[in-house]
Tab-separated table of C-alpha atoms in Angstrom:
chain	number	residue	atom	x	y	z
A	432	MET	CA	0.000	0.000	0.000
A	433	LEU	CA	1.075	3.579	-0.645
A	434	GLY	CA	1.452	6.172	2.084
A	435	HIS	CA	-1.166	8.639	0.859
A	436	LYS	CA	-3.525	10.225	3.349
A	437	VAL	CA	-7.265	10.075	2.766
A	438	LEU	CA	-9.009	13.463	2.582
A	439	LYS	CA	-12.551	13.899	3.913
A	440	PHE	CA	-14.649	17.067	4.225
A	441	ASP	CA	-17.887	17.668	6.097
A	442	ARG	CA	-19.274	20.930	4.720
A	443	PRO	CA	-18.439	23.865	2.420
A	444	GLN	CA	-16.745	26.959	3.834
A	445	THR	CA	-17.122	30.528	2.532
A	446	PHE	CA	-14.569	33.300	3.076
A	447	PHE	CA	-13.780	36.841	1.928
A	448	ALA	CA	-10.282	38.168	1.227
A	449	TYR	CA	-8.591	40.968	-0.663
A	450	ARG	CA	-5.268	42.137	-2.047
A	451	ALA	CA	-4.289	45.711	-2.972
A	452	ARG	CA	-1.221	46.584	-5.043
A	453	LEU	CA	0.489	49.809	-6.031
A	454	ASN	CA	2.547	49.365	-9.191
A	455	PHE	CA	5.131	52.115	-9.688
A	456	GLN	CA	6.743	52.069	-13.147
A	457	THR	CA	9.688	54.417	-13.645
A	458	SER	CA	11.707	55.073	-16.802
A	459	PHE	CA	15.085	56.828	-16.918
A	460	THR	CA	15.688	56.754	-20.688
A	461	GLY	CA	12.223	56.205	-22.168
A	462	ARG	CA	13.129	52.646	-23.187
A	463	ASP	CA	13.818	51.089	-19.781
A	464	GLN	CA	11.449	50.338	-16.908
A	465	LEU	CA	11.883	49.971	-13.155
A	466	THR	CA	8.923	48.122	-11.595
A	467	THR	CA	8.336	48.631	-7.886
A	468	LEU	CA	5.319	46.736	-6.557
A	469	VAL	CA	3.916	47.337	-3.071
A	470	THR	CA	1.322	44.866	-1.747
A	471	ALA	CA	-1.081	44.790	1.180
A	472	GLY	CA	-4.026	42.541	2.046
A	473	ASN	CA	-5.746	40.376	4.621
A	474	ASN	CA	-3.890	37.183	3.638
A	475	ILE	CA	-5.786	35.375	0.876
A	476	PRO	CA	-5.643	31.799	2.217
A	477	ASN	CA	-3.421	29.061	0.874
A	478	LEU	CA	-6.074	26.355	0.496
A	479	THR	CA	-3.518	23.581	0.969
A	480	ALA	CA	-3.919	23.820	4.734
A	481	THR	CA	-7.726	23.708	4.511
A	482	THR	CA	-8.205	20.986	1.900
A	483	GLY	CA	-5.078	18.907	2.504
A	484	THR	CA	-3.850	19.296	-1.080
A	485	ALA	CA	-2.030	22.015	-3.053
A	486	MET	CA	-4.149	21.077	-6.072
A	487	THR	CA	-6.772	23.531	-4.781
A	488	ARG	CA	-4.496	26.609	-4.483
A	489	PHE	CA	-5.354	29.969	-6.018
A	490	THR	CA	-3.007	31.689	-8.465
A	491	ILE	CA	-2.608	34.382	-5.812
A	492	ASP	CA	-2.560	33.771	-2.075
A	493	GLY	CA	-1.334	35.854	0.789
A	494	GLU	CA	2.154	34.447	1.443
A	495	GLY	CA	1.123	34.366	5.116
A	496	ARG	CA	1.448	38.174	5.350
A	497	THR	CA	-1.059	40.841	6.382
A	498	ASP	CA	1.334	43.812	6.416
A	499	THR	CA	2.336	46.188	3.611
A	500	TYR	CA	5.495	45.005	1.884
A	501	LEU	CA	7.641	45.261	-1.244
A	502	SER	CA	6.513	42.338	-3.391
A	503	GLN	CA	8.538	43.038	-6.557
A	504	LEU	CA	11.563	45.085	-7.591
A	505	VAL	CA	12.748	44.443	-11.165
A	506	TYR	CA	14.603	46.617	-13.689
A	507	ARG	CA	14.308	46.023	-17.449
A	508	PHE	CA	16.387	47.703	-20.166
A	509	PRO	CA	17.234	47.148	-23.855
A	510	LEU	CA	20.623	45.830	-24.971
A	511	GLY	CA	21.124	46.808	-28.581
A	512	LYS	CA	18.231	46.509	-31.019
A	513	ASN	CA	17.181	42.914	-30.423
A	514	ALA	CA	17.828	42.104	-26.761
A	515	ILE	CA	16.183	42.929	-23.434
A	516	VAL	CA	17.819	42.425	-20.038
A	517	TRP	CA	16.094	41.999	-16.672
A	518	ILE	CA	17.797	42.287	-13.305
A	519	GLY	CA	16.118	42.311	-9.930
A	520	PRO	CA	16.537	41.468	-6.251
A	521	ARG	CA	12.862	40.663	-5.634
A	522	ALA	CA	10.305	38.532	-7.525
A	523	LEU	CA	12.136	38.052	-10.814
A	524	ALA	CA	10.453	34.858	-12.038
A	525	PRO	CA	10.682	32.753	-15.239
A	526	ALA	CA	7.210	33.962	-16.224
A	527	THR	CA	8.564	37.548	-16.151
A	528	PHE	CA	10.983	37.059	-19.046
A	529	ASN	CA	9.605	33.986	-20.864
A	530	PRO	CA	6.467	33.943	-23.028
A	531	THR	CA	4.286	31.407	-21.178
A	532	LEU	CA	1.965	31.134	-24.211
A	533	ASN	CA	-1.067	31.078	-21.938
A	534	GLY	CA	-2.099	34.716	-22.062
A	535	SER	CA	-5.746	33.990	-22.866
A	536	ILE	CA	-6.165	31.833	-19.727
A	537	GLY	CA	-3.595	32.981	-17.159
A	538	GLY	CA	-3.088	36.450	-15.730
A	539	LEU	CA	-5.185	38.855	-13.690
A	540	ASN	CA	-8.204	38.527	-16.008
A	541	GLY	CA	-7.890	34.780	-16.447
A	542	ALA	CA	-8.533	31.651	-14.419
A	543	ILE	CA	-8.210	31.753	-10.638
A	544	SER	CA	-6.532	28.433	-9.820
A	545	ARG	CA	-2.755	28.221	-9.470
A	546	PHE	CA	-2.372	25.228	-11.790
A	547	SER	CA	-4.166	26.935	-14.704
A	548	ALA	CA	-1.781	29.912	-14.896
A	549	PHE	CA	0.918	28.115	-16.951
A	550	ASN	CA	3.155	25.032	-16.982
A	551	PRO	CA	4.189	25.026	-13.294
A	552	THR	CA	7.325	22.884	-13.483
A	553	VAL	CA	9.156	25.155	-15.952
A	554	TYR	CA	7.795	28.623	-15.066
A	555	ARG	CA	7.167	28.537	-11.305
A	556	PRO	CA	10.064	28.039	-8.851
A	557	ASP	CA	7.748	28.775	-5.862
A	558	PHE	CA	10.127	31.297	-4.363
A	559	ASP	CA	10.699	34.992	-5.013
A	560	GLY	CA	13.682	35.214	-7.308
A	561	ALA	CA	16.758	37.429	-7.316
A	562	GLY	CA	18.906	37.301	-10.427
A	563	ALA	CA	19.112	38.265	-14.097
A	564	ALA	CA	17.643	37.294	-17.468
A	565	LEU	CA	18.056	37.996	-21.174
A	566	ALA	CA	15.708	37.715	-24.152
A	567	TYR	CA	17.026	37.912	-27.726
A	568	LYS	CA	14.772	38.225	-30.759
A	569	PHE	CA	16.373	36.727	-33.861
A	570	SER	CA	13.281	37.437	-35.969
A	571	ASN	CA	9.504	37.617	-35.681
A	572	GLN	CA	9.531	33.825	-35.849
A	573	LEU	CA	12.274	32.994	-33.347
A	574	GLN	CA	13.125	34.223	-29.841
A	575	LEU	CA	15.544	32.917	-27.206
A	576	SER	CA	15.197	33.734	-23.517
A	577	LEU	CA	17.318	32.600	-20.590
A	578	GLY	CA	17.761	33.481	-16.964
A	579	TYR	CA	19.112	32.548	-13.571
A	580	ILE	CA	17.362	33.274	-10.275
A	581	ALA	CA	18.002	32.301	-6.667
A	582	ASP	CA	15.796	32.348	-3.582
A	583	ASP	CA	15.854	36.003	-2.547
A	584	SER	CA	15.487	35.074	1.136
A	585	LYS	CA	18.893	33.356	0.966
A	586	VAL	CA	20.999	35.329	-1.517
A	587	ASN	CA	22.091	37.871	1.112
A	588	GLN	CA	23.424	35.225	3.487
A	589	VAL	CA	27.142	34.442	3.590
A	590	VAL	CA	26.532	30.901	4.826
A	591	SER	CA	27.382	27.525	3.336
A	592	GLY	CA	24.455	26.228	1.269
A	593	LYS	CA	23.030	29.726	0.717
A	594	GLY	CA	24.014	32.832	-1.210
A	595	LEU	CA	23.485	33.503	-4.917
A	596	PHE	CA	24.908	30.263	-6.320
A	597	ASN	CA	25.050	27.686	-3.498
A	598	GLY	CA	21.470	27.868	-2.277
A	599	THR	CA	18.095	27.090	-3.836
A	600	ASN	CA	18.100	28.314	-7.454
A	601	THR	CA	16.583	27.956	-10.907
A	602	ALA	CA	18.092	28.316	-14.379
A	603	VAL	CA	15.826	28.413	-17.426
A	604	VAL	CA	16.183	28.629	-21.190
A	605	GLN	CA	13.352	28.789	-23.734
A	606	LEU	CA	13.147	28.835	-27.511
A	607	THR	CA	9.903	30.381	-28.741
A	608	VAL	CA	8.983	29.578	-32.336
A	609	SER	CA	6.159	31.340	-34.208
A	610	PRO	CA	5.567	29.621	-37.575
A	611	SER	CA	2.676	32.016	-38.227
A	612	ARG	CA	0.922	34.961	-36.594
A	613	GLN	CA	-1.663	32.555	-35.203
A	614	LEU	CA	0.631	29.877	-33.723
A	615	ASP	CA	3.320	30.076	-31.020
A	616	ILE	CA	5.329	27.120	-29.706
A	617	GLY	CA	7.598	27.152	-26.671
A	618	LEU	CA	10.358	24.624	-25.941
A	619	THR	CA	11.617	25.109	-22.391
A	620	TYR	CA	14.283	23.573	-20.165
A	621	THR	CA	14.476	24.499	-16.479
A	622	HIS	CA	17.082	23.235	-14.032
A	623	LYS	CA	16.161	23.554	-10.351
A	624	TYR	CA	18.230	22.944	-7.262
A	625	TYR	CA	16.716	22.836	-3.780
A	626	SER	CA	19.047	22.725	-0.801
A	627	ASP	CA	18.426	20.304	2.047
A	628	ASN	CA	15.320	21.028	4.147
A	629	THR	CA	14.842	17.952	6.309
A	630	THR	CA	14.147	20.226	9.306
A	631	GLY	CA	11.062	21.636	7.542
A	632	ALA	CA	12.169	25.220	8.180
A	633	ASP	CA	12.106	26.298	4.519
A	634	PRO	CA	8.575	26.861	3.110
A	635	ASN	CA	10.018	27.243	-0.408
A	636	PHE	CA	11.038	23.593	-0.741
A	637	ASN	CA	8.515	22.738	-3.419
A	638	VAL	CA	9.894	21.431	-6.719
A	639	THR	CA	6.638	21.674	-8.728
A	640	GLY	CA	5.788	25.278	-7.948
A	641	GLY	CA	3.180	24.739	-5.249
A	642	THR	CA	0.972	22.552	-7.440
A	643	GLY	CA	0.322	18.836	-7.735
A	644	SER	CA	0.517	16.063	-5.165
A	645	ALA	CA	2.646	16.047	-2.015
A	646	PHE	CA	4.780	13.314	-3.607
A	647	ALA	CA	5.387	15.489	-6.690
A	648	ARG	CA	6.168	18.626	-4.685
A	649	ASN	CA	8.606	16.826	-2.359
A	650	PRO	CA	9.574	13.554	-4.044
A	651	PHE	CA	12.322	12.707	-1.524
A	652	GLU	CA	10.792	14.110	1.687
A	653	GLN	CA	12.652	17.429	1.391
A	654	ASN	CA	16.115	15.990	1.075
A	655	SER	CA	18.233	18.132	-1.258
A	656	THR	CA	16.848	17.693	-4.768
A	657	THR	CA	17.850	18.501	-8.343
A	658	THR	CA	15.260	18.500	-11.113
A	659	ASN	CA	15.559	18.665	-14.889
A	660	ASN	CA	12.289	19.984	-16.270
A	661	PHE	CA	11.236	19.943	-19.918
A	662	GLY	CA	8.213	21.826	-21.181
A	663	PHE	CA	6.302	21.971	-24.452
A	664	GLN	CA	3.764	24.794	-24.693
A	665	PHE	CA	1.606	26.012	-27.556
A	666	ASN	CA	-1.031	28.610	-28.284
A	667	TRP	CA	-3.095	28.654	-31.475
A	668	ARG	CA	-5.308	31.644	-32.121
A	669	ALA	CA	-7.695	29.799	-34.391
A	670	THR	CA	-10.017	32.790	-34.842
A	671	ARG	CA	-10.513	36.167	-33.204
A	672	SER	CA	-12.945	34.525	-30.787
A	673	LEU	CA	-11.208	31.175	-30.187
A	674	SER	CA	-7.779	30.323	-28.808
A	675	LEU	CA	-6.562	26.773	-28.187
A	676	GLY	CA	-3.509	26.069	-26.090
A	677	GLY	CA	-1.882	23.777	-23.605
A	678	TRP	CA	1.314	22.251	-22.334
A	679	PHE	CA	3.104	19.064	-21.367
A	680	GLY	CA	5.737	18.987	-18.639
A	681	TYR	CA	8.220	16.199	-17.958
A	682	THR	CA	10.428	16.281	-14.851
A	683	ARG	CA	13.265	14.023	-13.834
A	684	ALA	CA	14.118	14.504	-10.151
A	685	HIS	CA	17.235	13.256	-8.364
A	686	GLN	CA	17.917	12.974	-4.637
A	687	ASN	CA	21.239	14.601	-3.747
A	688	ARG	CA	21.446	13.825	-0.027
A	689	GLY	CA	20.254	10.988	2.174
A	690	GLY	CA	20.191	8.591	-0.760
A	691	ASP	CA	20.453	8.318	-4.531
A	692	SER	CA	16.851	7.934	-5.682
A	693	ASP	CA	15.144	9.170	-8.844
A	694	ALA	CA	11.576	10.084	-9.680
A	695	THR	CA	9.639	10.968	-12.830
A	696	ILE	CA	6.938	13.654	-12.649
A	697	ILE	CA	4.529	14.743	-15.383
A	698	ASN	CA	1.816	17.370	-15.758
A	699	THR	CA	-0.305	18.452	-18.709
A	700	ALA	CA	-3.242	20.657	-19.674
A	701	LEU	CA	-5.418	21.719	-22.597
A	702	THR	CA	-7.002	25.181	-22.588
A	703	VAL	CA	-9.751	26.921	-24.526
A	704	GLY	CA	-9.869	30.719	-24.529
A	705	LEU	CA	-12.925	32.607	-25.743
A	706	PRO	CA	-12.042	36.309	-26.177
A	707	ASP	CA	-14.906	38.807	-26.473
A	708	LEU	CA	-17.425	36.193	-25.375
A	709	PHE	CA	-20.909	37.804	-25.377
A	710	LYS	CA	-19.296	41.275	-25.266
A	711	LYS	CA	-16.105	42.923	-26.513
A	712	GLY	CA	-13.430	42.866	-23.803
A	713	ASN	CA	-14.878	39.888	-21.949
A	714	LEU	CA	-13.125	36.523	-21.696
A	715	GLY	CA	-14.282	32.968	-21.148
A	716	GLY	CA	-12.081	29.950	-20.608
A	717	ILE	CA	-11.940	26.215	-19.956
A	718	ILE	CA	-8.997	24.223	-18.581
A	719	VAL	CA	-8.660	20.448	-18.411
A	720	GLY	CA	-5.443	19.027	-17.035
A	721	ILE	CA	-3.466	16.649	-14.853
A	722	PRO	CA	-1.606	18.398	-11.981
A	723	PRO	CA	2.006	17.285	-11.321
A	724	LYS	CA	2.085	13.568	-10.581
A	725	VAL	CA	4.871	11.104	-9.711
A	726	THR	CA	4.551	8.372	-12.331
A	727	SER	CA	7.596	6.395	-11.176
A	728	SER	CA	9.996	6.506	-8.232
A	729	ASN	CA	12.402	4.228	-6.390
A	730	TYR	CA	12.345	6.298	-3.202
A	731	ARG	CA	10.863	4.691	-0.080
A	732	ASN	CA	10.165	6.417	3.210
A	733	SER	CA	11.273	5.173	6.636
A	734	ALA	CA	8.330	2.763	6.713
A	735	GLY	CA	9.383	1.255	3.389
A	736	LEU	CA	6.471	2.749	1.445
A	737	LEU	CA	7.061	3.787	-2.159
A	738	ARG	CA	6.577	7.525	-2.751
A	739	GLU	CA	4.658	7.160	-6.023
A	740	ASP	CA	1.167	8.387	-6.927
A	741	PRO	CA	-1.293	5.495	-7.301
A	742	SER	CA	-4.008	7.122	-9.436
A	743	THR	CA	-4.621	10.202	-11.615
A	744	SER	CA	-6.392	13.427	-10.645
A	745	LEU	CA	-8.082	15.682	-13.174
A	746	HIS	CA	-8.273	19.450	-12.898
A	747	LEU	CA	-11.472	20.772	-14.531
A	748	GLU	CA	-12.034	24.533	-14.552
A	749	ALA	CA	-14.219	27.151	-16.201
A	750	PHE	CA	-14.324	30.936	-15.758
A	751	TYR	CA	-15.839	34.043	-17.289
A	752	THR	CA	-14.429	37.562	-16.929
A	753	TYR	CA	-17.002	40.305	-17.441
A	754	ARG	CA	-15.663	43.838	-17.879
A	755	MET	CA	-18.090	46.304	-16.390
A	756	ASN	CA	-15.919	49.184	-17.650
A	757	ASP	CA	-12.246	49.984	-18.223
A	758	ASN	CA	-11.530	49.857	-14.482
A	759	ILE	CA	-13.725	47.084	-13.050
A	760	SER	CA	-14.081	43.432	-13.989
A	761	ILE	CA	-15.840	40.500	-12.307
A	762	THR	CA	-14.771	36.861	-12.715
A	763	PRO	CA	-16.850	33.907	-11.508
A	764	ASP	CA	-14.710	30.761	-11.534
A	765	PHE	CA	-15.331	27.112	-10.689
A	766	TYR	CA	-12.871	24.220	-10.585
A	767	LEU	CA	-13.149	20.574	-9.643
A	768	ILE	CA	-10.335	18.245	-8.530
A	769	THR	CA	-11.109	14.563	-9.021
A	770	LYS	CA	-9.197	11.995	-6.945
A	771	PRO	CA	-7.236	14.665	-5.002
A	772	GLU	CA	-3.565	13.853	-4.403
A	773	HIS	CA	-3.869	11.337	-7.276
A	774	ASN	CA	-5.541	8.986	-4.814
A	775	ASN	CA	-8.707	7.129	-5.772
A	776	ASN	CA	-9.726	6.934	-2.077
A	777	ASN	CA	-10.219	10.701	-1.867
A	778	ASP	CA	-13.530	12.397	-2.603
A	779	PRO	CA	-13.623	15.129	-5.281
A	780	ILE	CA	-13.029	18.710	-4.127
A	781	TRP	CA	-14.694	21.696	-5.770
A	782	VAL	CA	-13.772	25.338	-5.370
A	783	GLY	CA	-15.917	28.276	-6.433
A	784	ALA	CA	-14.654	31.842	-6.428
A	785	LEU	CA	-15.841	35.296	-7.390
A	786	ARG	CA	-13.023	37.773	-8.078
A	787	THR	CA	-13.493	41.498	-8.587
A	788	ASN	CA	-10.614	43.533	-10.016
A	789	PHE	CA	-10.387	47.311	-9.602
A	790	THR	CA	-7.676	48.804	-11.802
A	791	PHE	CA	-6.716	52.479	-11.797
């Protein structure tokens, strides 16, 4: 038998939460941009604690903070005619400098769940990054982007196993190919390193970006882990009112300390975007996918149980963003997780949300 816990729930729970952000964008030359983002809120909950699975998480949750804080500091500037450079000490992420090819579904006007935003294993390190990135446009059909980021909570520490290069970090490279104006394809490789966290003191030890099963997020029980992540993404704008997209992610994880085990993790999704649905400026969307899942592993815990997911969960989501005017939009969203934690013994979990965005 596998060591998966069984999740049971008695009744629905309703809550209200908010997040406010001030986005200061400064230019020194007219071509560069310094982004300074200040955030405050009442701690939008991380539903992992409530439901017992990260498969239910929102795209945005409160990071456990209720104060006002600097949530992003990134500087972008051109390098010659065809290149752009990013450098930042706070919240420089792969999705900042790579086309995720999921613009019709992800983002502030898109779906609400964390998994639906984009391919989590290549674009989401699940820590706030400090580092640098470069994007080079060879032509309208071909673009290369690459970057290196480290956990910004550790880069300022002159301690073994921390700092800019010796602590938790992510390196990513992507080739974006656009055979036509309607079709974009992304081929992505992301290398992640997570330092040892067997004490449980580091909340950022999460190799699949805060999505998927507990086995996928921590395949070797938080022993130091290296992952090689490969992603294939596409977006096809079939018509002005229909966009089809999706991704497939393949991860090979290796245990660096406490053993020499390996694990294979996959995730995939298909998306349907419906721009201008019922009214110009509105957006509808559907997402069907499989959150990160351990398909094979030779790692066993102290009880001798194999850390491998026994079944397959489905993520089913639909949303509709209605723009009341240029400043206010309302998004009802519903998603269903079948067999949570990829465990057939668990009852389905559904999450409904109503998001209102005020933009000024």
